[in-house]
Amino acid sequence: DGGITQSPKYLFRKEGQNVTLSCEQNLNHDAMYWYRQDPGQGLRLIYYSQIVNDFQKGDIAEGYSVSREKKESFPLTVTSAQKNPTAFYLCASSSPPRTDYRNTEAFFGQGTRLTVV
Amino acid sequence: AQSVTQPDIHITVSEGASLELRCNYSYGATPYLFWYVQSPGQGLQLLLKYFSGDTLVQGIKGFEAEFKRSQSSFNLRKPSVHWSDAAEYFCAVGSYTGTASKLTFGTGTRLQVTL
């Protein structure tokens, strides 16, 4: 079955540690996204990538880093510089047609809940 | 810059009653609009989308939405709510930055259904 797999589902981090969240898709989608979700704030875009080896900062990129070495994979690293990392993180992918790149129907993974302990 | 406003944080309806969730958008061109639903602790599932054409679009699970350009709105409706519809609903607008596509979401509306 095609889809997006995020792992782990739950992650605990000590303060000062970096952690990496995994996101893999087998939908052959070009674009991938990372969102952070906090209660009452909706989904805020962290980073997004249209193609391999290229990515852009979203609205809240500070304290995060990403890589896009393969089309299928878009891991997110939460660094120690992120002051409030406890949140629910969602990865998504889409395949906007060349006829209109605004057509960003996205498919989402099941999320990773990160807690700082 | 594009933005989405969902003015209702929380809505409670009785099972069998009708539902309307509000969404207002800001976008400089013809918008691509989406409604997603999220069950607790889960990812998001697409309910419906609007690109052009008929301003009333049908989606899954009996939902529909109406695009009104004059009001910059894309409200989600359902004639008769089921208890299983209790979830959080997000409206989103698609855009292209010149180098990449992205979705901008509203803050969501949490729907509670009473029996």
CSV table of C-alpha atoms in Angstrom, one decimal:
chain,number,residue,atom,x,y,z
A,1,ASP,CA,0.0,0.0,0.0
A,2,GLY,CA,1.2,3.5,-0.8
A,3,GLY,CA,1.5,6.0,1.9
A,4,ILE,CA,3.6,8.1,4.3
A,5,THR,CA,5.3,6.5,7.2
A,6,GLN,CA,6.5,8.5,10.2
A,7,SER,CA,8.5,7.0,12.9
A,8,PRO,CA,8.6,6.8,15.8
A,9,LYS,CA,5.1,7.5,16.9
A,10,TYR,CA,6.2,8.7,20.3
A,11,LEU,CA,9.6,10.2,21.1
A,12,PHE,CA,11.1,11.5,24.3
A,13,ARG,CA,14.0,13.8,24.4
A,14,LYS,CA,16.1,15.2,27.2
A,15,GLU,CA,16.8,18.9,27.1
A,16,GLY,CA,19.9,19.7,25.1
A,17,GLN,CA,19.7,16.7,22.9
A,18,ASN,CA,19.1,16.6,19.1
A,19,VAL,CA,16.5,14.2,17.8
A,20,THR,CA,15.6,13.1,14.3
A,21,LEU,CA,12.1,12.3,13.1
A,22,SER,CA,11.8,10.0,10.2
A,23,CYS,CA,9.4,10.5,7.2
A,24,GLU,CA,9.3,8.1,4.3
A,25,GLN,CA,6.8,8.0,1.4
A,26,ASN,CA,6.3,5.6,-1.4
A,27,LEU,CA,3.8,7.7,-3.4
A,28,ASN,CA,6.4,8.9,-5.8
A,29,HIS,CA,5.6,12.5,-4.8
A,30,ASP,CA,8.0,15.3,-5.6
A,31,ALA,CA,7.0,17.6,-2.7
A,32,MET,CA,7.3,16.9,1.0
A,33,TYR,CA,6.5,19.0,4.1
A,34,TRP,CA,7.0,19.2,7.8
A,35,TYR,CA,4.3,20.8,10.1
A,36,ARG,CA,4.2,21.3,13.8
A,37,GLN,CA,0.9,21.2,15.6
A,38,ASP,CA,0.2,22.8,18.9
A,39,PRO,CA,-3.3,23.1,20.6
A,40,GLY,CA,-5.2,26.1,19.2
A,41,GLN,CA,-2.5,27.0,16.7
A,42,GLY,CA,-3.3,24.7,13.8
A,43,LEU,CA,-0.5,23.4,11.6
A,44,ARG,CA,2.5,25.6,11.2
A,45,LEU,CA,4.9,24.9,8.3
A,46,ILE,CA,8.5,24.1,9.4
A,47,TYR,CA,10.3,23.2,6.2
A,48,TYR,CA,9.2,22.1,2.7
A,49,SER,CA,10.9,20.6,-0.3
A,50,GLN,CA,9.9,20.6,-3.9
A,51,ILE,CA,12.7,18.4,-5.2
A,52,VAL,CA,15.7,16.3,-4.1
A,53,ASN,CA,18.6,18.3,-2.6
A,54,ASP,CA,16.4,21.4,-2.3
A,55,PHE,CA,14.3,22.7,0.6
A,56,GLN,CA,12.9,26.0,1.9
A,57,LYS,CA,12.3,27.4,5.4
A,58,GLY,CA,8.7,27.6,6.4
A,59,ASP,CA,7.2,29.9,9.0
A,60,ILE,CA,8.9,28.4,12.1
A,61,ALA,CA,12.2,26.9,10.9
A,62,GLU,CA,14.3,28.2,13.7
A,63,GLY,CA,15.8,25.3,15.8
A,64,TYR,CA,15.0,22.7,13.1
A,65,SER,CA,17.0,21.2,10.2
A,66,VAL,CA,16.1,18.9,7.3
A,67,SER,CA,17.7,17.1,4.4
A,68,ARG,CA,16.3,15.7,1.1
A,69,GLU,CA,18.9,13.3,-0.2
A,70,LYS,CA,16.3,10.9,-1.6
A,71,LYS,CA,12.9,11.5,-3.2
A,72,GLU,CA,11.3,9.2,-0.7
A,73,SER,CA,12.8,10.5,2.5
A,74,PHE,CA,12.6,13.9,4.3
A,75,PRO,CA,13.9,13.6,7.9
A,76,LEU,CA,13.5,16.4,10.4
A,77,THR,CA,16.1,17.1,13.1
A,78,VAL,CA,14.9,19.0,16.2
A,79,THR,CA,18.0,20.6,17.6
A,80,SER,CA,18.8,21.8,21.0
A,81,ALA,CA,18.3,25.4,19.7
A,82,GLN,CA,14.5,24.7,19.6
A,83,LYS,CA,13.4,26.2,22.9
A,84,ASN,CA,10.0,24.5,23.1
A,85,PRO,CA,10.1,21.3,21.0
A,86,THR,CA,7.2,19.5,22.7
A,87,ALA,CA,4.6,19.1,20.0
A,88,PHE,CA,2.9,16.9,17.5
A,89,TYR,CA,4.8,16.7,14.2
A,90,LEU,CA,3.2,15.9,10.9
A,91,CYS,CA,4.9,15.0,7.6
A,92,ALA,CA,3.1,15.3,4.3
A,93,SER,CA,3.7,14.9,0.6
A,94,SER,CA,2.1,16.0,-2.6
A,95,SER,CA,2.6,15.9,-6.3
A,96,PRO,CA,1.6,19.2,-7.7
A,97,PRO,CA,1.0,19.0,-11.5
A,98,ARG,CA,3.3,21.1,-13.7
A,99,THR,CA,0.2,22.7,-15.1
A,100,ASP,CA,-0.5,24.3,-11.7
A,101,TYR,CA,1.9,24.1,-8.7
A,102,ARG,CA,-0.8,25.6,-6.4
A,103,ASN,CA,-2.7,22.3,-6.6
A,104,THR,CA,-1.1,21.0,-3.4
A,105,GLU,CA,-3.4,18.2,-2.4
A,106,ALA,CA,-1.3,16.7,0.4
A,107,PHE,CA,-1.2,13.2,2.0
A,108,PHE,CA,-0.3,13.0,5.7
A,109,GLY,CA,1.5,10.6,7.9
A,110,GLN,CA,0.2,9.6,11.3
A,111,GLY,CA,2.4,11.9,13.2
A,112,THR,CA,5.2,11.8,15.8
A,113,ARG,CA,4.5,13.2,19.3
A,114,LEU,CA,7.7,14.6,20.7
A,115,THR,CA,8.0,15.2,24.4
A,116,VAL,CA,10.9,16.9,26.2
A,117,VAL,CA,11.6,15.3,29.6
B,1,ALA,CA,0.8,36.5,1.6
B,2,GLN,CA,-1.9,33.9,1.8
B,3,SER,CA,-3.8,33.2,5.0
B,4,VAL,CA,-6.7,31.2,6.3
B,5,THR,CA,-9.1,32.1,9.2
B,6,GLN,CA,-11.3,29.7,11.0
B,7,PRO,CA,-13.3,31.9,13.4
B,8,ASP,CA,-14.8,29.1,15.4
B,9,ILE,CA,-12.4,27.3,17.7
B,10,HIS,CA,-15.0,24.9,19.1
B,11,ILE,CA,-18.5,23.9,17.9
B,12,THR,CA,-21.0,21.6,19.6
B,13,VAL,CA,-23.9,20.1,17.7
B,14,SER,CA,-26.5,17.4,18.4
B,15,GLU,CA,-26.4,14.2,16.4
B,16,GLY,CA,-28.7,14.6,13.4
B,17,ALA,CA,-28.4,18.4,13.3
B,18,SER,CA,-26.9,20.3,10.4
B,19,LEU,CA,-23.4,21.6,10.5
B,20,GLU,CA,-21.6,24.6,9.0
B,21,LEU,CA,-17.9,25.3,9.7
B,22,ARG,CA,-16.6,28.7,8.6
B,23,CYS,CA,-13.4,29.4,6.6
B,24,ASN,CA,-12.2,32.7,5.2
B,25,TYR,CA,-9.1,33.0,3.1
B,26,SER,CA,-6.8,35.7,1.8
B,27,TYR,CA,-5.1,35.1,-1.5
B,28,GLY,CA,-4.1,37.3,-4.4
B,29,ALA,CA,-5.2,35.0,-7.2
B,30,THR,CA,-7.7,32.2,-7.7
B,31,PRO,CA,-7.4,30.0,-4.7
B,32,TYR,CA,-7.0,26.3,-4.4
B,33,LEU,CA,-8.9,25.4,-1.3
B,34,PHE,CA,-9.0,22.3,0.8
B,35,TRP,CA,-10.8,20.9,3.9
B,36,TYR,CA,-9.1,18.2,6.0
B,37,VAL,CA,-10.3,16.3,9.0
B,38,GLN,CA,-8.2,15.0,11.9
B,39,SER,CA,-9.1,12.4,14.5
B,40,PRO,CA,-7.3,12.7,17.8
B,41,GLY,CA,-3.7,11.6,17.6
B,42,GLN,CA,-3.9,11.0,13.9
B,43,GLY,CA,-2.8,12.5,10.6
B,44,LEU,CA,-5.1,14.6,8.4
B,45,GLN,CA,-7.5,13.2,5.8
B,46,LEU,CA,-8.7,15.2,2.8
B,47,LEU,CA,-12.5,15.8,2.8
B,48,LEU,CA,-12.8,17.8,-0.4
B,49,LYS,CA,-11.1,20.4,-2.5
B,50,TYR,CA,-12.0,23.3,-4.8
B,51,PHE,CA,-10.0,24.5,-7.8
B,52,SER,CA,-12.4,26.0,-10.3
B,53,GLY,CA,-15.8,25.4,-11.8
B,54,ASP,CA,-18.9,24.6,-9.8
B,55,THR,CA,-18.7,26.5,-6.6
B,56,LEU,CA,-20.5,23.8,-4.6
B,57,VAL,CA,-18.1,20.8,-4.2
B,58,GLN,CA,-19.0,17.4,-2.8
B,59,GLY,CA,-16.6,15.4,-0.6
B,60,ILE,CA,-16.4,12.2,1.3
B,61,LYS,CA,-18.5,11.3,4.3
B,62,GLY,CA,-21.4,13.4,3.1
B,63,PHE,CA,-19.6,16.7,3.4
B,64,GLU,CA,-19.9,19.6,1.0
B,65,ALA,CA,-18.4,23.1,0.7
B,66,GLU,CA,-19.4,26.2,-1.1
B,67,PHE,CA,-16.9,28.7,-2.5
B,68,LYS,CA,-18.0,32.3,-2.4
B,69,ARG,CA,-15.5,34.6,-4.0
B,70,SER,CA,-17.3,37.8,-3.0
B,71,GLN,CA,-17.0,36.8,0.7
B,72,SER,CA,-13.6,35.1,0.4
B,73,SER,CA,-15.2,32.1,2.1
B,74,PHE,CA,-15.2,28.3,1.7
B,75,ASN,CA,-17.6,27.0,4.4
B,76,LEU,CA,-18.0,23.3,5.1
B,77,ARG,CA,-21.4,21.9,5.6
B,78,LYS,CA,-23.2,18.6,6.4
B,79,PRO,CA,-27.0,18.2,6.5
B,80,SER,CA,-27.0,15.7,9.3
B,81,VAL,CA,-24.1,15.1,11.7
B,82,HIS,CA,-23.2,11.7,13.0
B,83,TRP,CA,-21.4,11.0,16.3
B,84,SER,CA,-18.4,9.7,14.3
B,85,ASP,CA,-17.9,13.2,12.8
B,86,ALA,CA,-16.5,14.5,16.1
B,87,ALA,CA,-13.0,15.6,15.1
B,88,GLU,CA,-10.9,18.6,14.3
B,89,TYR,CA,-11.4,20.3,10.9
B,90,PHE,CA,-8.9,22.3,9.0
B,91,CYS,CA,-9.3,24.6,6.1
B,92,ALA,CA,-6.2,25.3,3.9
B,93,VAL,CA,-5.2,27.2,0.8
B,94,GLY,CA,-2.6,26.0,-1.7
B,95,SER,CA,0.0,28.4,-3.1
B,96,TYR,CA,3.3,28.4,-5.1
B,97,THR,CA,6.2,30.5,-4.0
B,98,GLY,CA,8.0,30.4,-7.3
B,99,THR,CA,10.2,27.6,-6.2
B,100,ALA,CA,7.9,25.3,-4.2
B,101,SER,CA,4.3,24.5,-3.5
B,102,LYS,CA,2.9,24.7,0.0
B,103,LEU,CA,-0.3,24.5,2.0
B,104,THR,CA,-1.3,27.1,4.5
B,105,PHE,CA,-3.7,26.0,7.2
B,106,GLY,CA,-6.2,27.7,9.5
B,107,THR,CA,-6.1,27.1,13.2
B,108,GLY,CA,-8.8,24.5,13.1
B,109,THR,CA,-12.3,24.0,14.5
B,110,ARG,CA,-13.0,21.2,17.0
B,111,LEU,CA,-16.4,19.6,16.5
B,112,GLN,CA,-18.1,17.9,19.4
B,113,VAL,CA,-21.3,15.9,18.8
B,114,THR,CA,-23.8,15.3,21.5
B,115,LEU,CA,-26.1,12.3,21.5
